[in-house]
């Protein structure tokens, strides 16, 4: 177990969890500008929960989507995946905090702590995968409608909320991978050493005393 890599993985996981929490309520998942004169130019933007419009004077209006069942399937799936990502990230933070080597939680059984930290890494990977699928699926529908010449509705472009989500997914998967690699124990000797409390060796202390005495005389 590498304490430095574990701490870095925990930091990446925390940042990813924070960013996915920012991406979910962000209103700019997709943006469309309707050009006109100075007065009629307006910007339309949506996310998973609402649709908004802003005119050139800065006045904006938002309305929540009226019915869950009336929404497109990809929006419903993206909602579920983003909420699942928040849950996975929360479990990952708790497990990682309990399992990292520099934490006092869980005692000095580093085999057990390593397994708990590895579970945290799995949760971070699940968080990143859920976020990546939701964001990419949503973005794929935007691009498909944008390049469809026969699409009759408003054509949107990718908004800043999706970029935040992609960044969150990347950080979460990097944190989970680092955490699982840092908690890997290979040889039987490493397993035995990791299961023992980290105390000074008696033989080492005796040899140190002998060396000190030899240096004096």
Short mmCIF file of N, CA and C in Angstrom, two decimals, residues 21 27 37 46 65 72 91 93 99 101 106 121 150 154 156 161 182:
data_model
loop_
_atom_site.label_atom_id
_atom_site.label_comp_id
_atom_site.label_asym_id
_atom_site.label_seq_id
_atom_site.Cartn_x
_atom_site.Cartn_y
_atom_site.Cartn_z
N UNK A 21 -21.60 16.77 -8.50
CA UNK A 21 -22.63 17.52 -7.79
C UNK A 21 -22.87 18.89 -8.39
N UNK A 27 -27.50 24.42 -15.45
CA UNK A 27 -28.58 24.60 -16.42
C UNK A 27 -28.12 24.49 -17.87
N UNK A 37 -33.09 40.48 -34.36
CA UNK A 37 -32.57 41.82 -34.13
C UNK A 37 -32.13 41.95 -32.68
N UNK A 46 -31.09 24.03 -21.70
CA UNK A 46 -31.78 22.99 -20.94
C UNK A 46 -30.78 22.14 -20.17
N UNK A 65 -39.69 20.44 -16.37
CA UNK A 65 -40.37 19.50 -17.25
C UNK A 65 -41.62 18.97 -16.55
N UNK A 72 -38.04 12.08 -22.97
CA UNK A 72 -37.34 11.09 -23.78
C UNK A 72 -36.61 10.09 -22.88
N UNK A 91 -20.32 6.51 -1.30
CA UNK A 91 -19.80 5.25 -0.74
C UNK A 91 -18.29 5.13 -0.95
N UNK A 93 -16.07 7.58 -1.15
CA UNK A 93 -15.36 8.47 -0.21
C UNK A 93 -15.30 7.87 1.18
N UNK A 99 -10.16 3.17 4.60
CA UNK A 99 -9.18 2.17 4.21
C UNK A 99 -7.79 2.68 3.90
N UNK A 101 -4.07 4.13 4.18
CA UNK A 101 -3.06 3.78 5.18
C UNK A 101 -2.85 4.88 6.22
N UNK A 106 -10.10 1.81 11.51
CA UNK A 106 -9.88 0.42 11.16
C UNK A 106 -8.65 -0.21 11.77
N UNK A 121 -12.16 2.16 -4.31
CA UNK A 121 -11.74 2.35 -5.69
C UNK A 121 -12.76 1.83 -6.68
N UNK A 150 -33.16 16.82 -41.38
CA UNK A 150 -34.62 16.72 -41.39
C UNK A 150 -35.22 16.85 -39.98
N UNK A 154 -35.78 22.50 -32.41
CA UNK A 154 -34.65 23.39 -32.14
C UNK A 154 -33.36 22.58 -32.05
N UNK A 156 -29.59 22.20 -30.77
CA UNK A 156 -28.78 22.67 -29.66
C UNK A 156 -27.32 22.31 -29.87
N UNK A 161 -22.21 22.27 -18.86
CA UNK A 161 -22.51 21.21 -17.89
C UNK A 161 -21.96 19.86 -18.32
N UNK A 182 -2.74 1.03 -5.80
CA UNK A 182 -1.99 1.30 -4.58
C UNK A 182 -2.26 0.27 -3.50
#
